PDB file of C-alpha atoms in Angstrom:
ATOM      1  CA  MET A 126     198.567 -49.567 -33.448  1.00  0.00           C
ATOM      2  CA  THR A 127     196.155 -47.445 -31.779  1.00  0.00           C
ATOM      3  CA  GLU A 128     196.227 -47.604 -28.641  1.00  0.00           C
ATOM      4  CA  LEU A 129     193.412 -48.977 -26.440  1.00  0.00           C
ATOM      5  CA  PHE A 130     192.078 -46.176 -22.949  1.00  0.00           C
ATOM      6  CA  LEU A 131     189.369 -47.213 -20.265  1.00  0.00           C
ATOM      7  CA  HIS A 132     188.304 -43.945 -19.707  1.00  0.00           C
ATOM      8  CA  ASP A 133     184.930 -45.275 -17.797  1.00  0.00           C
ATOM      9  CA  TRP A 134     182.682 -47.453 -17.048  1.00  0.00           C
ATOM     10  CA  ARG A 135     179.401 -48.786 -15.773  1.00  0.00           C
ATOM     11  CA  ALA A 136     178.101 -51.895 -15.217  1.00  0.00           C
ATOM     12  CA  TRP A 137     174.604 -54.248 -13.346  1.00  0.00           C
ATOM     13  CA  THR A 138     174.230 -57.386 -12.687  1.00  0.00           C
ATOM     14  CA  PRO A 139     172.101 -58.347  -9.677  1.00  0.00           C
ATOM     15  CA  ARG A 140     174.529 -61.648  -8.885  1.00  0.00           C
ATOM     16  CA  ARG A 141     177.067 -59.187  -7.378  1.00  0.00           C
ATOM     17  CA  GLN A 142     175.956 -56.777  -4.437  1.00  0.00           C
ATOM     18  CA  VAL A 143     179.538 -54.047  -3.844  1.00  0.00           C
ATOM     19  CA  PRO A 144     177.807 -50.899  -1.219  1.00  0.00           C
ATOM     20  CA  ASP A 145     181.034 -49.001  -2.040  1.00  0.00           C
ATOM     21  CA  GLU A 146     181.082 -49.265  -5.797  1.00  0.00           C
ATOM     22  CA  THR A 147     179.193 -46.449  -6.983  1.00  0.00           C
ATOM     23  CA  ARG A 148     179.499 -47.731 -11.027  1.00  0.00           C
ATOM     24  CA  LEU A 149     177.653 -50.999 -10.382  1.00  0.00           C
ATOM     25  CA  ASP A 150     174.446 -51.196  -9.935  1.00  0.00           C
ATOM     26  CA  SER A 151     172.703 -54.715  -8.142  1.00  0.00           C
ATOM     27  CA  ALA A 152     168.544 -53.717  -8.500  1.00  0.00           C
ATOM     28  CA  ALA A 153     167.133 -56.590  -9.490  1.00  0.00           C
ATOM     29  CA  LYS A 154     165.072 -54.055 -12.396  1.00  0.00           C
ATOM     30  CA  PRO A 155     167.494 -50.978 -12.721  1.00  0.00           C
ATOM     31  CA  VAL A 156     164.985 -47.881 -13.181  1.00  0.00           C
ATOM     32  CA  GLY A 157     165.892 -47.300 -16.619  1.00  0.00           C
ATOM     33  CA  SER A 158     164.797 -44.006 -16.144  1.00  0.00           C
ATOM     34  CA  SER A 159     166.386 -41.182 -19.654  1.00  0.00           C
ATOM     35  CA  VAL A 160     163.810 -43.554 -21.501  1.00  0.00           C
ATOM     36  CA  PRO A 161     160.427 -42.278 -21.815  1.00  0.00           C
ATOM     37  CA  ALA A 162     157.782 -44.110 -20.401  1.00  0.00           C
ATOM     38  CA  MET A 163     155.841 -45.503 -23.125  1.00  0.00           C
ATOM     39  CA  LEU A 164     159.198 -46.144 -25.141  1.00  0.00           C
ATOM     40  CA  ARG A 165     161.108 -48.118 -21.739  1.00  0.00           C
ATOM     41  CA  ARG A 166     157.439 -50.669 -21.580  1.00  0.00           C
ATOM     42  CA  ARG A 167     159.561 -52.536 -24.226  1.00  0.00           C
ATOM     43  CA  LEU A 168     163.016 -53.166 -22.981  1.00  0.00           C
ATOM     44  CA  ASN A 169     163.930 -56.225 -21.056  1.00  0.00           C
ATOM     45  CA  LEU A 170     165.863 -56.196 -18.466  1.00  0.00           C
ATOM     46  CA  VAL A 171     169.202 -55.817 -20.152  1.00  0.00           C
ATOM     47  CA  GLY A 172     167.363 -53.105 -21.933  1.00  0.00           C
ATOM     48  CA  ARG A 173     166.905 -51.292 -19.233  1.00  0.00           C
ATOM     49  CA  ALA A 174     170.653 -51.073 -17.695  1.00  0.00           C
ATOM     50  CA  VAL A 175     172.250 -49.910 -21.505  1.00  0.00           C
ATOM     51  CA  CYS A 176     170.005 -47.592 -20.859  1.00  0.00           C
ATOM     52  CA  ASP A 177     170.661 -46.448 -17.640  1.00  0.00           C
ATOM     53  CA  MET A 178     174.063 -47.042 -18.511  1.00  0.00           C
ATOM     54  CA  LEU A 179     175.365 -45.166 -21.447  1.00  0.00           C
ATOM     55  CA  PRO A 180     173.342 -41.436 -20.940  1.00  0.00           C
ATOM     56  CA  ALA A 181     175.966 -41.545 -17.183  1.00  0.00           C
ATOM     57  CA  LEU A 182     178.760 -42.210 -19.983  1.00  0.00           C
ATOM     58  CA  ASP A 183     178.134 -40.299 -22.120  1.00  0.00           C
ATOM     59  CA  PRO A 184     175.256 -37.983 -20.669  1.00  0.00           C
ATOM     60  CA  GLN A 185     175.805 -35.953 -25.373  1.00  0.00           C
ATOM     61  CA  ALA A 186     174.798 -39.094 -26.892  1.00  0.00           C
ATOM     62  CA  ASN A 187     177.015 -37.910 -29.508  1.00  0.00           C
ATOM     63  CA  ARG A 188     179.588 -41.563 -29.495  1.00  0.00           C
ATOM     64  CA  VAL A 189     179.336 -44.015 -31.530  1.00  0.00           C
ATOM     65  CA  VAL A 190     177.770 -47.214 -29.357  1.00  0.00           C
ATOM     66  CA  LEU A 191     179.189 -51.407 -29.673  1.00  0.00           C
ATOM     67  CA  HIS A 192     176.534 -53.451 -29.078  1.00  0.00           C
ATOM     68  CA  ALA A 193     177.616 -57.763 -28.390  1.00  0.00           C
ATOM     69  CA  SER A 194     175.488 -59.890 -26.712  1.00  0.00           C
ATOM     70  CA  ARG A 195     176.038 -63.455 -27.356  1.00  0.00           C
ATOM     71  CA  HIS A 196     172.284 -64.592 -27.160  1.00  0.00           C
ATOM     72  CA  GLY A 197     170.463 -61.816 -27.212  1.00  0.00           C
ATOM     73  CA  ASP A 198     167.154 -61.646 -26.254  1.00  0.00           C
ATOM     74  CA  GLY A 199     165.833 -65.745 -26.093  1.00  0.00           C
ATOM     75  CA  ASP A 200     162.351 -65.624 -24.545  1.00  0.00           C
ATOM     76  CA  ARG A 201     161.275 -63.166 -26.869  1.00  0.00           C
ATOM     77  CA  THR A 202     162.525 -64.859 -29.955  1.00  0.00           C
ATOM     78  CA  LEU A 203     161.625 -68.100 -28.466  1.00  0.00           C
ATOM     79  CA  GLU A 204     158.295 -66.998 -28.454  1.00  0.00           C
ATOM     80  CA  LEU A 205     158.097 -65.798 -32.068  1.00  0.00           C
ATOM     81  CA  LEU A 206     159.100 -69.714 -32.709  1.00  0.00           C
ATOM     82  CA  TYR A 207     155.828 -71.210 -30.357  1.00  0.00           C
ATOM     83  CA  THR A 208     153.609 -68.723 -32.073  1.00  0.00           C
ATOM     84  CA  LEU A 209     155.106 -70.058 -35.731  1.00  0.00           C
ATOM     85  CA  ALA A 210     155.074 -73.085 -34.749  1.00  0.00           C
ATOM     86  CA  GLU A 211     150.575 -72.466 -33.827  1.00  0.00           C
ATOM     87  CA  HIS A 212     150.443 -70.734 -37.546  1.00  0.00           C
ATOM     88  CA  ASP A 213     149.195 -67.779 -35.657  1.00  0.00           C
ATOM     89  CA  PRO A 214     149.515 -64.239 -36.053  1.00  0.00           C
ATOM     90  CA  ILE A 215     152.961 -62.873 -34.850  1.00  0.00           C
ATOM     91  CA  SER A 216     152.998 -60.402 -32.959  1.00  0.00           C
ATOM     92  CA  PRO A 217     155.655 -57.065 -34.411  1.00  0.00           C
ATOM     93  CA  ALA A 218     156.476 -55.049 -31.042  1.00  0.00           C
ATOM     94  CA  ARG A 219     157.780 -58.437 -29.674  1.00  0.00           C
ATOM     95  CA  PHE A 220     159.345 -59.282 -33.345  1.00  0.00           C
ATOM     96  CA  GLY A 221     160.594 -55.391 -33.423  1.00  0.00           C
ATOM     97  CA  LEU A 222     162.364 -56.119 -30.348  1.00  0.00           C
ATOM     98  CA  SER A 223     164.015 -59.309 -30.706  1.00  0.00           C
ATOM     99  CA  VAL A 224     166.336 -58.547 -33.020  1.00  0.00           C
ATOM    100  CA  HIS A 225     169.809 -57.896 -31.864  1.00  0.00           C
ATOM    101  CA  ASN A 226     170.536 -54.144 -32.738  1.00  0.00           C
ATOM    102  CA  ALA A 227     167.312 -53.449 -29.863  1.00  0.00           C
ATOM    103  CA  ILE A 228     168.575 -52.681 -26.785  1.00  0.00           C
ATOM    104  CA  VAL A 229     170.705 -50.108 -28.592  1.00  0.00           C
ATOM    105  CA  GLY A 230     167.996 -48.691 -31.402  1.00  0.00           C
ATOM    106  CA  VAL A 231     165.568 -47.797 -28.035  1.00  0.00           C
ATOM    107  CA  TYR A 232     168.754 -45.496 -26.877  1.00  0.00           C
ATOM    108  CA  SER A 233     169.430 -44.296 -29.665  1.00  0.00           C
ATOM    109  CA  ILE A 234     165.414 -42.646 -30.652  1.00  0.00           C
ATOM    110  CA  ALA A 235     165.206 -41.818 -26.659  1.00  0.00           C
ATOM    111  CA  SER A 236     168.388 -39.912 -26.567  1.00  0.00           C
ATOM    112  CA  ASP A 237     168.812 -38.785 -29.732  1.00  0.00           C
ATOM    113  CA  SER A 238     171.431 -39.903 -30.922  1.00  0.00           C
ATOM    114  CA  ARG A 239     172.215 -39.877 -34.738  1.00  0.00           C
ATOM    115  CA  ARG A 240     175.720 -42.478 -33.866  1.00  0.00           C
ATOM    116  CA  SER A 241     176.916 -44.964 -35.498  1.00  0.00           C
ATOM    117  CA  GLN A 242     176.096 -48.329 -33.651  1.00  0.00           C
ATOM    118  CA  GLN A 243     176.839 -51.532 -34.425  1.00  0.00           C
ATOM    119  CA  ALA A 244     175.802 -55.188 -32.728  1.00  0.00           C
ATOM    120  CA  ILE A 245     177.600 -57.696 -32.391  1.00  0.00           C
ATOM    121  CA  ALA A 246     177.568 -61.687 -31.831  1.00  0.00           C
ATOM    122  CA  ALA A 247     180.558 -63.514 -31.776  1.00  0.00           C
ATOM    123  CA  SER A 248     180.173 -67.410 -30.435  1.00  0.00           C
ATOM    124  CA  GLY A 249     181.458 -66.270 -26.774  1.00  0.00           C
ATOM    125  CA  ALA A 250     184.074 -63.797 -28.743  1.00  0.00           C
ATOM    126  CA  GLU A 251     182.320 -61.020 -27.854  1.00  0.00           C
ATOM    127  CA  TRP A 252     184.369 -58.687 -25.356  1.00  0.00           C
ATOM    128  CA  ALA A 253     187.971 -60.660 -28.836  1.00  0.00           C
ATOM    129  CA  ALA A 254     185.268 -58.990 -30.876  1.00  0.00           C
ATOM    130  CA  LEU A 255     184.249 -55.389 -29.293  1.00  0.00           C
ATOM    131  CA  THR A 256     187.837 -54.019 -28.242  1.00  0.00           C
ATOM    132  CA  ILE A 257     188.779 -54.569 -31.600  1.00  0.00           C
ATOM    133  CA  GLU A 258     185.562 -53.443 -33.814  1.00  0.00           C
ATOM    134  CA  ALA A 259     186.414 -50.647 -30.836  1.00  0.00           C
ATOM    135  CA  ARG A 260     189.925 -49.824 -31.885  1.00  0.00           C
ATOM    136  CA  GLY A 261     188.308 -49.897 -36.062  1.00  0.00           C
ATOM    137  CA  TYR A 262     186.993 -46.386 -35.129  1.00  0.00           C
ATOM    138  CA  LEU A 263     189.388 -45.222 -32.600  1.00  0.00           C
ATOM    139  CA  ALA A 264     192.200 -45.567 -35.358  1.00  0.00           C
ATOM    140  CA  ASP A 265     189.447 -44.077 -38.123  1.00  0.00           C
ATOM    141  CA  GLY A 266     189.072 -40.864 -36.031  1.00  0.00           C
ATOM    142  CA  GLU A 267     187.000 -41.091 -32.972  1.00  0.00           C
ATOM    143  CA  ASN A 268     187.866 -39.479 -29.571  1.00  0.00           C
ATOM    144  CA  GLU A 269     186.082 -41.816 -27.889  1.00  0.00           C
ATOM    145  CA  VAL A 270     184.062 -45.568 -27.962  1.00  0.00           C
ATOM    146  CA  LEU A 271     180.588 -47.147 -26.338  1.00  0.00           C
ATOM    147  CA  VAL A 272     181.171 -50.598 -26.044  1.00  0.00           C
ATOM    148  CA  VAL A 273     178.576 -52.841 -24.125  1.00  0.00           C
ATOM    149  CA  PHE A 274     178.601 -56.089 -23.623  1.00  0.00           C
ATOM    150  CA  ALA A 275     175.368 -57.539 -22.130  1.00  0.00           C
ATOM    151  CA  ASP A 276     173.576 -60.544 -22.257  1.00  0.00           C
ATOM    152  CA  GLN A 277     170.718 -63.089 -19.539  1.00  0.00           C
ATOM    153  CA  PRO A 278     169.917 -65.848 -18.999  1.00  0.00           C
ATOM    154  CA  VAL A 279     168.934 -68.262 -22.069  1.00  0.00           C
ATOM    155  CA  PRO A 280     165.689 -69.956 -21.942  1.00  0.00           C
ATOM    156  CA  ALA A 281     165.434 -73.203 -20.183  1.00  0.00           C
ATOM    157  CA  ARG A 282     164.604 -74.232 -23.843  1.00  0.00           C
ATOM    158  CA  PHE A 283     167.574 -73.863 -25.409  1.00  0.00           C
ATOM    159  CA  ALA A 284     169.578 -74.688 -21.643  1.00  0.00           C
ATOM    160  CA  ASP A 285     171.307 -78.360 -23.715  1.00  0.00           C
ATOM    161  CA  TYR A 286     173.424 -75.902 -26.100  1.00  0.00           C
ATOM    162  CA  ALA A 287     174.620 -72.726 -24.313  1.00  0.00           C
ATOM    163  CA  PRO A 288     176.454 -72.522 -21.410  1.00  0.00           C
ATOM    164  CA  GLU A 289     174.602 -71.046 -18.700  1.00  0.00           C
ATOM    165  CA  THR A 290     174.277 -66.962 -18.245  1.00  0.00           C
ATOM    166  CA  GLU A 291     173.759 -64.632 -15.479  1.00  0.00           C
ATOM    167  CA  SER A 292     171.667 -61.483 -16.421  1.00  0.00           C
ATOM    168  CA  ALA A 293     174.553 -58.273 -16.846  1.00  0.00           C
ATOM    169  CA  ALA A 294     175.301 -55.845 -18.321  1.00  0.00           C
ATOM    170  CA  VAL A 295     178.644 -54.009 -18.834  1.00  0.00           C
ATOM    171  CA  ALA A 296     179.100 -50.239 -20.607  1.00  0.00           C
ATOM    172  CA  LEU A 297     183.009 -49.334 -21.070  1.00  0.00           C
ATOM    173  CA  ARG A 298     183.500 -45.628 -22.626  1.00  0.00           C
ATOM    174  CA  LEU A 299     187.377 -46.577 -24.599  1.00  0.00           C
ATOM    175  CA  GLY A 300     189.512 -43.824 -25.678  1.00  0.00           C
ATOM    176  CA  SER A 301     192.915 -44.211 -27.938  1.00  0.00           C
ATOM    177  CA  ARG A 302     194.618 -41.515 -25.393  1.00  0.00           C
ATOM    178  CA  PRO A 303     195.271 -41.455 -21.752  1.00  0.00           C
ATOM    179  CA  ALA A 304     193.313 -39.125 -20.150  1.00  0.00           C
ATOM    180  CA  PRO A 305     193.437 -38.176 -16.187  1.00  0.00           C
ATOM    181  CA  GLY A 306     192.784 -41.584 -14.071  1.00  0.00           C
ATOM    182  CA  ALA A 307     192.519 -43.286 -17.115  1.00  0.00           C
ATOM    183  CA  ARG A 308     193.199 -47.595 -17.324  1.00  0.00           C
ATOM    184  CA  ARG A 309     195.735 -48.513 -20.495  1.00  0.00           C
ATOM    185  CA  LEU A 310     194.305 -52.300 -22.081  1.00  0.00           C
ATOM    186  CA  HIS A 311     196.631 -54.448 -22.643  1.00  0.00           C
ATOM    187  CA  VAL A 312     196.110 -56.873 -24.728  1.00  0.00           C
ATOM    188  CA  THR A 313     198.700 -60.401 -25.726  1.00  0.00           C
ATOM    189  CA  ALA A 314     198.405 -63.407 -28.080  1.00  0.00           C
ATOM    190  CA  ASP A 315     198.780 -66.080 -25.708  1.00  0.00           C
ATOM    191  CA  GLN A 316     198.177 -69.900 -27.015  1.00  0.00           C
ATOM    192  CA  THR A 317     197.655 -71.384 -23.926  1.00  0.00           C
ATOM    193  CA  VAL A 318     194.689 -70.002 -23.355  1.00  0.00           C
ATOM    194  CA  THR A 319     192.067 -72.393 -24.087  1.00  0.00           C
ATOM    195  CA  ALA A 320     191.186 -74.641 -20.449  1.00  0.00           C
ATOM    196  CA  VAL A 321     188.537 -71.349 -20.169  1.00  0.00           C
ATOM    197  CA  GLN A 322     185.218 -70.505 -20.214  1.00  0.00           C
ATOM    198  CA  PRO A 323     184.520 -67.364 -23.493  1.00  0.00           C
ATOM    199  CA  PRO A 324     184.184 -64.701 -21.028  1.00  0.00           C
ATOM    200  CA  GLN A 325     180.946 -63.526 -20.377  1.00  0.00           C
ATOM    201  CA  PRO A 326     179.793 -59.674 -19.197  1.00  0.00           C
ATOM    202  CA  LEU A 327     179.558 -61.247 -15.397  1.00  0.00           C
ATOM    203  CA  ASP A 328     183.277 -62.174 -15.922  1.00  0.00           C
ATOM    204  CA  VAL A 329     183.691 -58.544 -17.436  1.00  0.00           C
ATOM    205  CA  ILE A 330     182.304 -57.040 -15.064  1.00  0.00           C
ATOM    206  CA  ASP A 331     184.770 -59.139 -11.974  1.00  0.00           C
ATOM    207  CA  TRP A 332     187.324 -58.140 -14.417  1.00  0.00           C
ATOM    208  CA  LEU A 333     186.792 -54.407 -13.942  1.00  0.00           C
ATOM    209  CA  MET A 334     186.490 -54.869 -10.449  1.00  0.00           C
ATOM    210  CA  SER A 335     189.394 -56.524  -9.300  1.00  0.00           C
ATOM    211  CA  GLY A 336     192.109 -54.957 -10.511  1.00  0.00           C
ATOM    212  CA  HIS A 337     194.628 -56.836 -11.066  1.00  0.00           C
ATOM    213  CA  THR A 338     193.610 -59.844 -12.608  1.00  0.00           C
ATOM    214  CA  ALA A 339     193.600 -61.096 -16.874  1.00  0.00           C
ATOM    215  CA  LEU A 340     190.259 -61.289 -18.740  1.00  0.00           C
ATOM    216  CA  ALA A 341     190.875 -64.018 -21.201  1.00  0.00           C
ATOM    217  CA  CYS A 342     189.493 -65.430 -24.329  1.00  0.00           C
ATOM    218  CA  PRO A 343     190.336 -68.789 -25.769  1.00  0.00           C
ATOM    219  CA  MET A 344     188.599 -68.671 -28.824  1.00  0.00           C
ATOM    220  CA  THR A 345     191.555 -65.534 -30.092  1.00  0.00           C
ATOM    221  CA  HIS A 346     193.903 -66.702 -27.802  1.00  0.00           C
ATOM    222  CA  ARG A 347     194.215 -63.886 -25.678  1.00  0.00           C
ATOM    223  CA  ARG A 348     194.863 -61.590 -22.769  1.00  0.00           C
ATOM    224  CA  TRP A 349     193.385 -58.237 -22.010  1.00  0.00           C
ATOM    225  CA  GLN A 350     195.015 -57.016 -18.810  1.00  0.00           C
ATOM    226  CA  LEU A 351     194.634 -53.402 -17.312  1.00  0.00           C
ATOM    227  CA  ASP A 352     198.071 -51.207 -15.624  1.00  0.00           C
ATOM    228  CA  ALA A 353     197.498 -49.055 -12.658  1.00  0.00           C
ATOM    229  CA  PRO A 354     195.446 -45.683 -13.154  1.00  0.00           C
ATOM    230  CA  VAL A 355     197.363 -42.534 -15.373  1.00  0.00           C
TER     231      VAL A 355
ATOM    232  CA  MET B 185     130.259 -41.889 -20.040  1.00  0.00           C
ATOM    233  CA  THR B 186     131.951 -45.582 -21.432  1.00  0.00           C
ATOM    234  CA  THR B 187     130.619 -48.282 -22.797  1.00  0.00           C
ATOM    235  CA  ALA B 188     131.111 -51.197 -22.462  1.00  0.00           C
ATOM    236  CA  LEU B 189     132.588 -51.682 -25.823  1.00  0.00           C
ATOM    237  CA  GLU B 190     134.934 -48.593 -24.959  1.00  0.00           C
ATOM    238  CA  GLN B 191     135.744 -50.758 -21.431  1.00  0.00           C
ATOM    239  CA  GLU B 192     137.086 -53.780 -22.739  1.00  0.00           C
ATOM    240  CA  LEU B 193     138.999 -51.742 -25.938  1.00  0.00           C
ATOM    241  CA  LYS B 194     140.119 -50.473 -23.465  1.00  0.00           C
ATOM    242  CA  GLU B 195     141.919 -53.644 -20.973  1.00  0.00           C
ATOM    243  CA  MET B 196     142.652 -55.014 -23.992  1.00  0.00           C
ATOM    244  CA  ILE B 197     144.923 -51.885 -25.460  1.00  0.00           C
ATOM    245  CA  ILE B 198     146.264 -52.280 -22.241  1.00  0.00           C
ATOM    246  CA  GLU B 199     147.130 -55.125 -22.053  1.00  0.00           C
ATOM    247  CA  SER B 200     148.036 -56.456 -25.613  1.00  0.00           C
ATOM    248  CA  LEU B 201     150.845 -53.222 -26.274  1.00  0.00           C
ATOM    249  CA  GLU B 202     152.239 -54.331 -22.090  1.00  0.00           C
ATOM    250  CA  LEU B 203     151.210 -50.207 -21.643  1.00  0.00           C
ATOM    251  CA  GLU B 204     153.584 -50.548 -17.699  1.00  0.00           C
ATOM    252  CA  ASP B 205     152.052 -47.993 -15.728  1.00  0.00           C
ATOM    253  CA  VAL B 206     148.151 -47.440 -17.451  1.00  0.00           C
ATOM    254  CA  THR B 207     145.249 -47.740 -16.114  1.00  0.00           C
ATOM    255  CA  PRO B 208     141.721 -47.702 -17.634  1.00  0.00           C
ATOM    256  CA  GLU B 209     140.268 -44.081 -16.390  1.00  0.00           C
ATOM    257  CA  ASP B 210     144.025 -42.802 -17.398  1.00  0.00           C
ATOM    258  CA  ILE B 211     142.182 -43.940 -21.611  1.00  0.00           C
ATOM    259  CA  ASP B 212     140.098 -41.060 -23.335  1.00  0.00           C
ATOM    260  CA  PRO B 213     137.681 -41.797 -24.880  1.00  0.00           C
ATOM    261  CA  GLU B 214     138.100 -38.934 -27.186  1.00  0.00           C
ATOM    262  CA  GLU B 215     141.516 -38.109 -26.333  1.00  0.00           C
ATOM    263  CA  PRO B 216     143.842 -38.753 -29.797  1.00  0.00           C
ATOM    264  CA  LEU B 217     145.641 -42.471 -29.582  1.00  0.00           C
ATOM    265  CA  PHE B 218     148.064 -42.339 -31.404  1.00  0.00           C
ATOM    266  CA  VAL B 219     151.255 -39.091 -30.673  1.00  0.00           C
ATOM    267  CA  GLU B 220     149.124 -37.126 -28.805  1.00  0.00           C
ATOM    268  CA  GLY B 221     147.164 -37.450 -26.042  1.00  0.00           C
ATOM    269  CA  LEU B 222     147.777 -41.698 -25.249  1.00  0.00           C
ATOM    270  CA  GLY B 223     151.719 -41.670 -26.714  1.00  0.00           C
ATOM    271  CA  LEU B 224     151.129 -45.014 -28.899  1.00  0.00           C
ATOM    272  CA  ASP B 225     153.091 -45.531 -31.806  1.00  0.00           C
ATOM    273  CA  SER B 226     153.823 -47.292 -35.374  1.00  0.00           C
ATOM    274  CA  ILE B 227     154.380 -50.260 -33.607  1.00  0.00           C
ATOM    275  CA  ASP B 228     151.440 -49.800 -31.271  1.00  0.00           C
ATOM    276  CA  ALA B 229     149.546 -49.327 -34.596  1.00  0.00           C
ATOM    277  CA  LEU B 230     150.497 -53.131 -35.803  1.00  0.00           C
ATOM    278  CA  GLU B 231     149.875 -54.969 -31.956  1.00  0.00           C
ATOM    279  CA  LEU B 232     146.672 -53.532 -32.428  1.00  0.00           C
ATOM    280  CA  GLY B 233     145.760 -54.507 -35.786  1.00  0.00           C
ATOM    281  CA  LEU B 234     147.053 -57.674 -34.929  1.00  0.00           C
ATOM    282  CA  ALA B 235     144.549 -57.418 -31.799  1.00  0.00           C
ATOM    283  CA  LEU B 236     141.477 -56.728 -33.574  1.00  0.00           C
ATOM    284  CA  GLN B 237     142.084 -59.938 -35.979  1.00  0.00           C
ATOM    285  CA  LYS B 238     142.608 -62.012 -33.226  1.00  0.00           C
ATOM    286  CA  ARG B 239     139.351 -60.836 -30.998  1.00  0.00           C
ATOM    287  CA  TYR B 240     137.949 -59.247 -32.908  1.00  0.00           C
ATOM    288  CA  GLY B 241     138.240 -61.048 -36.593  1.00  0.00           C
ATOM    289  CA  ILE B 242     138.571 -57.983 -38.317  1.00  0.00           C
ATOM    290  CA  THR B 243     141.025 -56.802 -40.853  1.00  0.00           C
ATOM    291  CA  LEU B 244     141.731 -54.088 -42.077  1.00  0.00           C
ATOM    292  CA  GLU B 245     142.489 -53.084 -45.401  1.00  0.00           C
ATOM    293  CA  SER B 246     146.333 -50.705 -46.525  1.00  0.00           C
ATOM    294  CA  ASP B 247     144.642 -48.021 -46.430  1.00  0.00           C
ATOM    295  CA  GLY B 248     146.907 -45.697 -44.256  1.00  0.00           C
ATOM    296  CA  GLU B 249     144.064 -42.423 -44.366  1.00  0.00           C
ATOM    297  CA  ALA B 250     140.859 -45.551 -43.348  1.00  0.00           C
ATOM    298  CA  SER B 251     142.866 -46.692 -40.210  1.00  0.00           C
ATOM    299  CA  ARG B 252     144.591 -43.978 -39.363  1.00  0.00           C
ATOM    300  CA  GLU B 253     140.271 -42.920 -38.705  1.00  0.00           C
ATOM    301  CA  HIS B 254     140.180 -45.879 -37.309  1.00  0.00           C
ATOM    302  CA  PHE B 255     142.391 -45.301 -34.631  1.00  0.00           C
ATOM    303  CA  ALA B 256     142.178 -41.932 -34.139  1.00  0.00           C
ATOM    304  CA  ASN B 257     140.727 -42.314 -30.613  1.00  0.00           C
ATOM    305  CA  LEU B 258     138.774 -44.611 -28.566  1.00  0.00           C
ATOM    306  CA  LYS B 259     136.084 -44.211 -30.086  1.00  0.00           C
ATOM    307  CA  SER B 260     136.856 -44.450 -33.082  1.00  0.00           C
ATOM    308  CA  LEU B 261     138.225 -47.912 -32.465  1.00  0.00           C
ATOM    309  CA  ALA B 262     134.436 -48.599 -30.472  1.00  0.00           C
ATOM    310  CA  ALA B 263     132.446 -47.849 -33.951  1.00  0.00           C
ATOM    311  CA  LEU B 264     134.910 -49.756 -36.337  1.00  0.00           C
ATOM    312  CA  VAL B 265     134.619 -52.933 -34.079  1.00  0.00           C
ATOM    313  CA  GLU B 266     130.887 -51.992 -33.816  1.00  0.00           C
ATOM    314  CA  ALA B 267     130.646 -52.356 -37.767  1.00  0.00           C
ATOM    315  CA  ARG B 268     132.784 -54.639 -38.792  1.00  0.00           C
ATOM    316  CA  ARG B 269     133.136 -57.419 -36.306  1.00  0.00           C
ATOM    317  CA  VAL B 270     132.581 -60.659 -36.593  1.00  0.00           C
ATOM    318  CA  LYS B 271     133.191 -62.545 -33.721  1.00  0.00           C
TER     319      LYS B 271
END
């Protein structure tokens, strides 16, 4: 089976302050400087963060991008639903930015990337879906792929139907071969993984920074562990 | 010299298109609104059409060439509103 190696990563969340960790951005509002202002105005906080992280990991913008979010932009979607309920015409811009591939779409325009992009939602198995998709692209001949996992709090109206979610986004550059400083990513099947909550972006960030714990997905009965750097 | 209607349209453009860092003074009535000049795009054109409909009751025809002329700059937009507004 195609192996996975973590080559590099970036993350954003105002929920963690780690001054020594340069790969983590804790700003309340990410700068989004790689995106021209006229495009940037349409991005939410997660979108600005993603558009900061991807150019840092892939300055030439020639990697495939896999973007997962469990809930997407719940605020914009809910606003559209309220508007429809009032029988008012809906905002084309809000609609355009409410779709699940909106953020990577803006990234592709800003970075002039013509590579494949995939938008994923998996009811809590986003991390597992990302690693499976990444393995597929790597097995198909890609040297490296970019995987992104990002979410924001769901609107209060949906709070009873979704787990509490923090604003966080994480982007990883994965490859199938070791490179200096890369870490091998192990996955193991484990039927006992049932009690934990589905991993959210913030859990992935904590896992990346912790160095030794495992990340577990109850829906797919899998655990992921990172080796020490090569 | 900016007319009252032009000023109103500038504020409508900034608000409806969420132009974060643009002030009414930044919008030159003679400069193109789209691509060059202010730099609006096709989604903005749709959003602007919606704002004109809501605020002035103007429904634009689907003829692209006519819309292009109406949306050329702030002056032509003001002329459209003056000629066709129903509220």
